[in-house]
Tab-separated table of C-alpha atoms and ligand atoms in Angstrom:
chain	number	residue	atom	x	y	z
W	1	UNK	CA	19.501	-16.568	-26.620
W	2	UNK	CA	22.893	-16.548	-28.459
W	3	UNK	CA	25.858	-14.382	-28.933
W	4	UNK	CA	25.791	-11.954	-31.370
W	5	UNK	CA	29.364	-11.011	-32.365
W	6	UNK	CA	27.939	-8.337	-35.367
W	7	UNK	CA	27.161	-5.594	-33.125
W	8	UNK	CA	28.611	-6.561	-29.664
W	9	UNK	CA	32.291	-7.083	-30.097
W	10	UNK	CA	32.926	-7.710	-26.530
W	11	UNK	CA	34.926	-9.874	-24.246
W	12	UNK	CA	31.672	-12.025	-23.249
W	13	UNK	CA	32.201	-14.408	-20.583
W	14	UNK	CA	31.934	-17.664	-22.238
W	15	UNK	CA	29.745	-19.476	-19.808
W	16	UNK	CA	26.920	-17.058	-19.607
W	17	UNK	CA	23.819	-16.620	-21.821
W	18	UNK	CA	24.119	-13.665	-24.009
W	19	UNK	CA	21.606	-12.035	-25.677
W	20	UNK	CA	21.486	-8.944	-27.750
W	21	UNK	CA	18.209	-6.941	-27.942
W	22	UNK	CA	18.470	-5.593	-31.273
W	23	UNK	CA	15.674	-3.117	-31.540
W	24	UNK	CA	16.845	-0.358	-28.913
W	25	UNK	CA	20.498	-0.908	-28.858
W	26	UNK	CA	20.666	-0.298	-32.572
W	27	UNK	CA	18.289	2.325	-32.666
W	28	UNK	CA	20.235	4.287	-30.063
W	29	UNK	CA	23.396	3.837	-31.815
W	30	UNK	CA	21.808	4.537	-35.158
W	31	UNK	CA	21.345	7.995	-33.889
W	32	UNK	CA	25.246	8.391	-34.077
W	33	UNK	CA	25.123	10.293	-30.791
W	34	UNK	CA	28.738	9.970	-30.217
W	35	UNK	CA	28.516	12.752	-27.584
W	36	UNK	CA	26.748	10.425	-25.309
W	37	UNK	CA	28.967	7.704	-25.744
W	38	UNK	CA	31.898	9.584	-25.025
W	39	UNK	CA	33.140	8.026	-21.683
W	40	UNK	CA	33.013	4.727	-23.454
W	41	UNK	CA	35.318	5.576	-25.571
W	42	UNK	CA	37.601	7.438	-23.168
W	43	UNK	CA	37.653	4.484	-20.662
W	44	UNK	CA	36.945	1.233	-22.694
W	45	UNK	CA	39.373	-0.992	-24.092
W	46	UNK	CA	38.882	-0.517	-27.552
W	47	UNK	CA	39.887	-2.783	-30.490
W	48	UNK	CA	39.815	-2.234	-34.071
W	49	UNK	CA	41.140	0.833	-36.352
W	50	UNK	CA	39.955	3.913	-37.816
W	51	UNK	CA	37.425	6.306	-36.670
W	52	UNK	CA	34.556	5.602	-34.171
W	53	UNK	CA	32.218	3.285	-35.609
W	54	UNK	CA	29.074	2.142	-34.197
W	55	UNK	CA	30.534	-1.155	-33.425
W	56	UNK	CA	33.498	-0.187	-31.483
W	57	UNK	CA	31.348	2.016	-29.195
W	58	UNK	CA	30.331	-1.001	-26.828
W	59	UNK	CA	33.589	-2.917	-27.078
W	60	UNK	CA	34.211	-3.975	-23.581
W	61	UNK	CA	30.604	-4.114	-22.704
W	62	UNK	CA	28.910	-7.258	-21.706
W	63	UNK	CA	25.370	-8.119	-22.312
W	64	UNK	CA	23.689	-10.720	-20.180
W	65	UNK	CA	19.990	-11.860	-19.851
W	66	UNK	CA	18.438	-14.243	-17.294
W	67	UNK	CA	15.043	-14.897	-15.864
W	68	UNK	CA	14.854	-11.200	-14.535
W	69	UNK	CA	15.725	-9.575	-17.961
W	70	UNK	CA	18.716	-8.537	-19.516
W	71	UNK	CA	21.645	-6.163	-18.502
W	72	UNK	CA	24.292	-4.412	-20.187
W	73	UNK	CA	27.524	-3.656	-18.320
W	74	UNK	CA	30.497	-2.243	-19.447
W	75	UNK	CA	33.493	-3.844	-18.291
W	76	UNK	CA	35.382	-1.687	-15.683
W	77	UNK	CA	38.366	-2.124	-13.642
W	78	UNK	CA	36.711	-3.483	-10.688
W	79	UNK	CA	39.567	-3.177	-8.803
W	80	UNK	CA	39.056	0.499	-8.624
W	81	UNK	CA	35.589	0.287	-7.341
W	82	UNK	CA	33.832	-0.895	-4.317
W	83	UNK	CA	30.692	-2.866	-4.481
W	84	UNK	CA	27.379	-1.837	-2.868
W	85	UNK	CA	23.867	-2.176	-2.786
W	86	UNK	CA	21.253	0.542	-3.803
W	87	UNK	CA	19.015	1.380	-1.095
W	88	UNK	CA	17.046	4.205	-2.588
W	89	UNK	CA	16.967	6.100	-5.821
W	90	UNK	CA	16.214	9.798	-5.945
W	91	UNK	CA	15.976	10.979	-9.470
W	92	UNK	CA	19.527	10.530	-10.737
W	93	UNK	CA	21.281	9.916	-7.433
W	94	UNK	CA	21.093	6.646	-5.593
W	95	UNK	CA	22.217	5.884	-1.902
W	96	UNK	CA	24.417	3.330	-2.065
W	97	UNK	CA	25.491	0.852	1.020
W	98	UNK	CA	28.751	-0.746	0.849
W	99	UNK	CA	29.489	-4.155	2.471
W	100	UNK	CA	31.204	-2.611	5.523
W	101	UNK	CA	27.990	-0.593	6.117
W	102	UNK	CA	29.209	2.620	4.802
W	103	UNK	CA	26.908	5.050	2.728
W	104	UNK	CA	27.590	6.795	-0.594
W	105	UNK	CA	25.405	9.164	-2.814
W	106	UNK	CA	26.219	8.093	-6.315
W	107	UNK	CA	25.603	9.399	-9.741
W	108	UNK	CA	25.416	6.854	-12.626
W	109	UNK	CA	28.079	6.511	-15.228
W	110	UNK	CA	26.807	8.059	-18.467
W	111	UNK	CA	27.774	4.942	-20.551
W	112	UNK	CA	25.276	2.663	-18.110
W	113	UNK	CA	22.439	5.428	-18.977
W	114	UNK	CA	23.059	5.201	-22.250
W	115	UNK	CA	23.373	1.553	-22.849
W	116	UNK	CA	19.992	1.234	-20.752
W	117	UNK	CA	16.754	0.182	-22.644
W	118	UNK	CA	15.151	2.325	-20.124
W	119	UNK	CA	17.251	5.434	-19.648
W	120	UNK	CA	14.992	6.720	-16.533
W	121	UNK	CA	15.476	3.820	-14.454
W	122	UNK	CA	18.852	2.336	-15.064
W	123	UNK	CA	19.254	2.037	-11.317
W	124	UNK	CA	16.878	0.629	-9.354
W	125	UNK	CA	16.555	0.023	-5.607
W	126	UNK	CA	18.008	-3.409	-4.739
W	127	UNK	CA	20.595	-3.389	-7.236
W	128	UNK	CA	24.383	-4.492	-6.723
W	129	UNK	CA	26.397	-2.096	-7.918
W	130	UNK	CA	30.297	-1.243	-8.497
W	131	UNK	CA	31.195	2.224	-7.834
W	132	UNK	CA	34.137	4.614	-7.644
W	133	UNK	CA	34.149	6.607	-4.770
W	134	UNK	CA	35.012	10.157	-5.491
W	135	UNK	CA	37.268	10.183	-2.274
W	136	UNK	CA	38.623	6.890	-1.243
W	137	UNK	CA	39.324	8.106	2.093
W	138	UNK	CA	35.682	9.028	2.832
W	139	UNK	CA	35.097	5.638	4.472
W	140	UNK	CA	34.408	6.721	7.849
W	141	UNK	CA	31.307	6.424	9.703
W	142	UNK	CA	28.731	8.114	7.941
W	143	UNK	CA	24.862	7.822	9.118
W	144	UNK	CA	22.317	8.124	6.230
W	145	UNK	CA	20.909	11.372	7.678
W	146	UNK	CA	24.452	13.327	7.161
W	147	UNK	CA	26.023	14.476	4.008
W	148	UNK	CA	27.228	11.301	2.255
W	149	UNK	CA	30.564	11.175	0.247
W	150	UNK	CA	29.762	10.947	-3.209
W	151	UNK	CA	30.562	8.174	-5.782
W	152	UNK	CA	30.015	7.201	-9.478
W	153	UNK	CA	28.441	3.757	-10.296
W	154	UNK	CA	30.229	2.096	-13.099
W	155	UNK	CA	28.484	-1.179	-13.061
W	156	UNK	CA	25.401	-3.009	-12.310
W	157	UNK	CA	25.341	-6.598	-11.587
W	158	UNK	CA	22.947	-8.809	-13.472
W	159	UNK	CA	19.412	-8.716	-11.472
W	160	UNK	CA	18.145	-12.091	-9.791
W	161	UNK	CA	14.802	-10.786	-9.646
W	162	UNK	CA	12.791	-8.004	-10.422
W	163	UNK	CA	9.291	-6.583	-9.109
W	164	UNK	CA	7.964	-4.316	-11.574
W	165	UNK	CA	4.724	-2.924	-12.913
W	166	UNK	CA	3.853	-2.397	-16.285
W	167	UNK	CA	3.164	1.065	-17.516
W	168	UNK	CA	2.063	1.780	-20.862
W	169	UNK	CA	3.361	-1.592	-21.992
W	170	UNK	CA	6.878	-0.745	-20.455
W	171	UNK	CA	8.260	-2.383	-17.499
W	172	UNK	CA	8.852	-0.153	-14.698
W	173	UNK	CA	11.169	-1.595	-12.318
W	174	UNK	CA	10.259	-1.001	-8.523
W	175	UNK	CA	12.850	-3.039	-6.695
W	176	UNK	CA	15.459	-5.603	-7.674
W	177	UNK	CA	16.851	-8.770	-6.147
W	178	UNK	CA	14.375	-9.284	-3.439
W	179	UNK	CA	14.280	-12.800	-2.308
W	180	UNK	CA	10.941	-13.033	-0.074
W	181	UNK	CA	7.512	-11.872	0.149
W	182	UNK	CA	6.366	-11.880	3.901
W	183	UNK	CA	2.498	-11.849	3.750
W	184	UNK	CA	0.975	-10.562	6.939
W	185	UNK	CA	-2.544	-11.341	7.610
W	186	UNK	CA	-4.221	-10.964	11.134
W	187	UNK	CA	-6.340	-13.594	12.873
W	188	UNK	CA	-8.887	-11.101	13.789
W	189	UNK	CA	-9.383	-7.330	13.777
W	190	UNK	CA	-9.341	-7.136	10.848
W	191	UNK	CA	-10.750	-10.790	10.265
W	192	UNK	CA	-8.728	-13.144	8.223
W	193	UNK	CA	-8.984	-12.909	4.463
W	194	UNK	CA	-7.435	-16.144	3.237
W	195	UNK	CA	-8.584	-15.078	-0.533
W	196	UNK	CA	-6.199	-12.038	0.095
W	197	UNK	CA	-3.458	-14.580	1.220
W	198	UNK	CA	-4.100	-16.468	-1.965
W	199	UNK	CA	-3.724	-13.555	-4.201
W	200	UNK	CA	-0.291	-12.387	-2.570
W	201	UNK	CA	0.808	-16.098	-3.086
W	202	UNK	CA	0.038	-15.649	-6.930
W	203	UNK	CA	2.259	-12.661	-6.751
W	204	UNK	CA	4.842	-14.205	-5.111
W	205	UNK	CA	5.088	-17.421	-7.357
W	206	UNK	CA	5.086	-14.648	-10.565
W	207	UNK	CA	7.823	-12.604	-9.046
W	208	UNK	CA	9.731	-15.572	-8.018
W	209	UNK	CA	9.740	-14.935	-4.546
W	210	UNK	CA	9.762	-17.134	-1.505
W	211	UNK	CA	6.484	-16.601	0.083
W	212	UNK	CA	6.154	-16.563	4.089
W	213	UNK	CA	2.791	-16.521	5.578
W	214	UNK	CA	2.641	-14.844	9.062
W	215	UNK	CA	-0.521	-14.617	10.817
W	216	UNK	CA	-0.601	-12.094	13.375
W	217	UNK	CA	-2.741	-11.241	16.268
W	218	UNK	CA	-3.137	-14.979	17.247
W	219	UNK	CA	-3.578	-13.679	20.939
W	220	UNK	CA	-7.246	-12.735	19.925
W	221	UNK	CA	-8.326	-16.135	18.833
W	222	UNK	CA	-8.237	-19.981	19.590
W	223	UNK	CA	-4.982	-21.016	17.730
W	224	UNK	CA	-6.508	-24.391	16.994
W	225	UNK	CA	-9.149	-22.609	14.825
W	226	UNK	CA	-6.429	-21.633	12.570
W	227	UNK	CA	-4.912	-24.988	12.077
W	228	UNK	CA	-7.182	-26.058	8.761
W	229	UNK	CA	-6.034	-22.921	6.879
W	230	UNK	CA	-2.525	-23.271	8.387
W	231	UNK	CA	-2.449	-27.060	7.164
W	232	UNK	CA	-3.521	-25.969	3.506
W	233	UNK	CA	-0.642	-23.565	3.003
W	234	UNK	CA	1.635	-25.905	4.956
W	235	UNK	CA	0.992	-28.723	2.620
W	236	UNK	CA	1.868	-26.780	-0.399
W	237	UNK	CA	5.340	-26.083	0.937
W	238	UNK	CA	4.892	-22.600	2.002
W	239	UNK	CA	6.341	-21.326	5.549
W	240	UNK	CA	3.713	-20.150	7.940
W	241	UNK	CA	4.219	-18.121	11.091
W	242	UNK	CA	1.836	-17.638	13.868
W	243	UNK	CA	2.516	-14.326	15.763
W	244	UNK	CA	1.302	-11.961	18.257
W	245	UNK	CA	3.398	-8.639	17.988
W	246	UNK	CA	1.546	-7.470	21.372
W	247	UNK	CA	2.285	-10.815	23.140
W	248	UNK	CA	5.592	-11.176	21.896
W	249	UNK	CA	4.805	-14.587	20.328
W	250	UNK	CA	6.372	-15.786	17.138
W	251	UNK	CA	8.932	-12.923	16.873
W	252	UNK	CA	12.115	-15.076	16.992
W	253	UNK	CA	10.880	-17.257	14.019
W	254	UNK	CA	10.124	-13.986	12.213
W	255	UNK	CA	13.492	-12.549	12.909
W	256	UNK	CA	15.092	-15.811	11.557
W	257	UNK	CA	13.048	-15.511	8.330
W	258	UNK	CA	14.336	-11.887	7.758
W	259	UNK	CA	18.036	-12.649	8.692
W	260	UNK	CA	19.982	-12.580	5.318
W	261	UNK	CA	17.258	-11.840	3.097
W	262	UNK	CA	15.753	-9.061	1.262
W	263	UNK	CA	12.056	-9.070	2.062
W	264	UNK	CA	9.114	-7.355	0.846
W	265	UNK	CA	6.467	-7.054	3.779
W	266	UNK	CA	2.849	-6.893	2.276
W	267	UNK	CA	-0.552	-7.225	3.822
W	268	UNK	CA	-3.895	-5.274	4.592
W	269	UNK	CA	-3.396	-2.154	6.604
W	270	UNK	CA	-4.222	-2.677	10.436
W	271	UNK	CA	-2.976	-6.367	10.376
W	272	UNK	CA	0.257	-5.302	12.334
W	273	UNK	CA	3.098	-5.042	9.772
W	274	UNK	CA	4.505	-2.077	11.714
W	275	UNK	CA	4.015	-3.670	15.144
W	276	UNK	CA	5.763	-6.858	13.867
W	277	UNK	CA	8.506	-4.964	12.435
W	278	UNK	CA	8.887	-2.991	15.658
W	279	UNK	CA	8.869	-6.148	17.671
W	280	UNK	CA	11.671	-7.680	15.654
W	281	UNK	CA	13.827	-4.622	15.852
W	282	UNK	CA	12.968	-1.283	17.751
W	283	UNK	CA	12.347	1.346	15.426
W	284	UNK	CA	12.032	-0.753	12.183
W	285	UNK	CA	8.329	-0.730	11.664
W	286	UNK	CA	8.494	3.171	12.550
W	287	UNK	CA	10.990	3.771	9.433
W	288	UNK	CA	8.646	1.757	7.004
W	289	UNK	CA	5.763	3.893	7.805
W	290	UNK	CA	7.883	7.005	7.593
W	291	UNK	CA	8.879	5.960	4.202
W	292	UNK	CA	5.369	5.418	3.172
W	293	UNK	CA	4.031	8.578	4.653
W	294	UNK	CA	6.754	10.456	2.810
W	295	UNK	CA	5.932	8.645	-0.249
W	296	UNK	CA	2.350	9.714	-0.082
W	297	UNK	CA	2.939	13.201	-0.109
W	298	UNK	CA	4.413	12.564	-3.519
W	299	UNK	CA	8.004	13.386	-2.822
W	300	UNK	CA	9.454	10.579	-4.948
W	301	UNK	CA	6.824	9.002	-6.634
W	302	UNK	CA	8.323	7.185	-9.499
W	303	UNK	CA	11.035	5.012	-7.646
W	304	UNK	CA	9.958	5.056	-4.134
W	305	UNK	CA	10.926	1.678	-3.021
W	306	UNK	CA	13.613	1.548	-0.104
W	307	UNK	CA	15.720	-0.953	1.223
W	308	UNK	CA	15.956	-0.530	5.157
W	309	UNK	CA	18.950	-2.385	6.377
W	310	UNK	CA	18.343	-4.706	9.562
W	311	UNK	CA	20.482	-3.819	12.541
W	312	UNK	CA	22.184	-7.148	12.257
W	313	UNK	CA	23.766	-6.240	8.971
W	314	UNK	CA	22.187	-9.146	7.371
W	315	UNK	CA	19.422	-8.427	5.436
W	316	UNK	CA	17.068	-5.843	4.511
W	317	UNK	CA	13.076	-5.192	4.656
W	318	UNK	CA	12.033	-3.438	1.791
W	319	UNK	CA	9.347	-1.064	1.695
W	320	UNK	CA	7.208	-0.480	-1.414
W	321	UNK	CA	4.462	1.894	-0.881
W	322	UNK	CA	2.807	0.793	-4.460
W	323	UNK	CA	2.859	-2.932	-3.332
W	324	UNK	CA	-0.754	-2.969	-3.921
W	325	UNK	CA	-0.952	-1.900	-7.772
W	326	UNK	CA	1.316	-4.507	-8.463
W	327	UNK	CA	-0.132	-7.273	-6.329
W	328	UNK	CA	-0.444	-9.520	-9.146
W	329	UNK	CA	2.311	-8.480	-11.729
W	330	UNK	CA	0.224	-8.688	-15.048
W	331	UNK	CA	-1.010	-12.399	-14.395
W	332	UNK	CA	-3.567	-13.058	-17.433
W	333	UNK	CA	-6.474	-15.558	-16.727
W	334	UNK	CA	-4.730	-18.407	-18.397
W	335	UNK	CA	-1.653	-18.074	-16.181
W	336	UNK	CA	-3.196	-18.294	-13.011
W	337	UNK	CA	-3.513	-21.647	-12.529
W	338	UNK	CA	0.214	-21.992	-13.058
W	339	UNK	CA	0.818	-19.991	-9.742
W	340	UNK	CA	-1.610	-22.448	-7.795
W	341	UNK	CA	0.841	-24.805	-6.506
W	342	UNK	CA	-2.029	-27.125	-5.466
W	343	UNK	CA	-4.027	-27.289	-8.836
W	344	UNK	CA	-1.327	-26.837	-11.336
W	345	UNK	CA	-0.366	-30.789	-11.057
W	346	UNK	CA	-4.111	-31.804	-11.732
W	347	UNK	CA	-4.708	-30.085	-15.032
W	348	UNK	CA	-3.064	-32.699	-17.370
W	349	UNK	CA	-5.739	-34.667	-16.678
W	350	UNK	CA	-8.629	-32.615	-17.655
W	351	UNK	CA	-10.434	-33.485	-20.739
W	352	UNK	CA	-10.040	-30.553	-22.846
W	353	UNK	CA	-6.312	-28.873	-22.972
W	354	UNK	CA	-7.853	-25.494	-22.735
W	355	UNK	CA	-9.757	-26.382	-19.947
W	356	UNK	CA	-10.532	-23.156	-17.474
W	357	UNK	CA	-11.715	-25.711	-14.748
W	358	UNK	CA	-14.932	-23.859	-14.064
W	359	UNK	CA	-17.665	-25.111	-16.150
W	360	UNK	CA	-16.195	-27.763	-18.418
W	361	UNK	CA	-16.903	-31.414	-18.121
W	362	UNK	CA	-14.586	-33.909	-17.045
W	363	UNK	CA	-12.332	-31.458	-15.113
W	364	UNK	CA	-9.722	-33.332	-12.990
W	365	UNK	CA	-9.760	-29.758	-10.825
W	366	UNK	CA	-13.259	-30.101	-10.177
W	367	UNK	CA	-13.214	-33.701	-9.497
W	368	UNK	CA	-10.440	-33.046	-6.944
W	369	UNK	CA	-12.486	-30.468	-5.116
W	370	UNK	CA	-15.609	-32.936	-5.112
W	371	UNK	CA	-13.390	-35.866	-3.697
W	372	UNK	CA	-11.917	-33.756	-1.226
W	373	UNK	CA	-8.229	-33.644	-2.433
W	374	UNK	CA	-8.301	-30.016	-3.369
W	375	UNK	CA	-9.275	-27.421	-0.772
W	376	UNK	CA	-12.606	-26.145	-1.887
W	377	UNK	CA	-11.747	-22.541	-0.559
W	378	UNK	CA	-8.491	-22.548	-2.697
W	379	UNK	CA	-10.417	-23.578	-5.739
W	380	UNK	CA	-12.899	-20.591	-5.151
W	381	UNK	CA	-9.824	-18.299	-4.970
W	382	UNK	CA	-8.492	-19.719	-8.066
W	383	UNK	CA	-11.947	-18.815	-9.773
W	384	UNK	CA	-12.241	-15.592	-8.695
W	385	UNK	CA	-8.643	-14.600	-9.927
W	386	UNK	CA	-9.388	-16.120	-13.027
W	387	UNK	CA	-12.358	-13.964	-13.661
W	388	UNK	CA	-10.242	-11.008	-12.776
W	389	UNK	CA	-11.366	-10.085	-9.344
W	390	UNK	CA	-7.797	-9.023	-8.681
W	391	UNK	CA	-8.318	-6.148	-6.692
E	401	LIG	P1	-0.200	-2.190	10.092
E	401	LIG	O1	-1.032	-1.152	9.358
E	401	LIG	O2	-0.299	-3.362	9.448
E	401	LIG	O3	1.517	-1.458	10.110
E	401	LIG	O4	-0.643	-2.360	11.523
E	401	LIG	P2	-0.248	-1.873	13.112
E	401	LIG	O5	1.305	-2.587	13.241
E	401	LIG	O6	-0.338	-0.566	12.871
E	401	LIG	O7	-1.242	-2.447	13.775
E	401	LIG	C1	-2.534	-1.894	13.711
E	401	LIG	C2	-3.270	-2.316	15.313
E	401	LIG	O8	-3.199	-3.499	15.692
E	401	LIG	C3	-2.546	-1.344	16.434
E	401	LIG	O9	-3.225	-1.019	17.173
E	401	LIG	C4	-1.541	-2.791	17.030
E	401	LIG	O10	-1.558	-2.336	18.266
E	401	LIG	C5	-2.585	-3.774	16.831
E	401	LIG	N1	-1.734	-5.151	17.304
E	401	LIG	C6	-0.769	-5.373	16.153
E	401	LIG	N2	-0.265	-6.430	16.437
E	401	LIG	C7	-0.938	-6.956	17.546
E	401	LIG	C8	-1.150	-8.372	18.096
E	401	LIG	O11	-0.577	-9.320	17.800
E	401	LIG	N3	-2.345	-8.505	18.717
E	401	LIG	C9	-3.426	-7.632	18.845
E	401	LIG	N4	-4.236	-7.967	19.786
E	401	LIG	N5	-3.418	-6.505	18.470
E	401	LIG	C10	-2.101	-6.106	17.645
E	402	LIG	ZN1	-10.145	-28.529	-15.500
């Protein structure tokens, strides 16, 4: 990653990593479509002389990359903008929530769309944006159901994290800036499937989300029976919450877990996700369910993720109906072991550097299972995921 002053003559912030992705940008500018770039010229600080040149088009833009990808932001006068979070995206319009919990329906500035490598989905649910309100007085109490004041998104902050799926080799962003994956399982009805929890843990590790394991319906079992499993997850450093939505058990710890974060809630149907969310906050589970149903009807099929603000004003529950499809975000077999916190430290001790830890001789992972250091069930999960059983 390095600054590239040839194409991007911008006032980069010096302490940021800057990278230019030559291909797309260059191609786009090579088209010489000055029409699309009009507003760049109109409102950006332009240096240099002479007629419009390719170079000057992106003066004032900032290119930034981090683990979550890369972003291009035109420098804008932020004092004229308000900061907010995109709750949902409907075609070219986004619903944006401000820090004071007012809502705007925002279009996206053309320059941003032009600079994006993926024009269709420049803005995603979860993005932190700066927007210009059409009517600055329109800051009264507006509910999400009513007509929202309008705004124009001028800038998208670099994303801390991205959940995406790959469609024909292109990254399809579903939701950004999520912190946590709350993995809900049930102790019974349906019976607990530890392998499924392992899969979600791999997804969380891959997506750099903090996983929380929540085992619901503990009213139906003897809690002592769950302890061996809870121990395995806890020893790896994962937070485990035992809960019962119907008995009102474990609800306060869950509320604390959600507070101040954006959390994606996943888990098999019937484990009690809606019930838990309703226990945490009346109506929350219902809202999640409505969103899912609406999406299943195919209303907004492409960018269906929505952030549901918690009543406390601190945190969101993210509903991502397509979660099963990106359960494992393109994890290839060789990568799987890297997402198993308990197995990963062992692999340097295998005889072969390309050991897959299944049938090789002198495998430190298999030895650890034999000696009882590594949970045999976790090892089986690893083998299944390695073999591509990722459904
Ligand atoms: P979801 O599909 O994951 O959202 O699950 P639901 O919240 O719809 O719950 C499925 C069923 O499990 C419902 O009949 C709930 O009443 C029941 N249920 C949810 N939580 C509990 C619990 O803690 N204990 C028991 N016994 N039943 C529960
Ligand atoms: Zn091995």
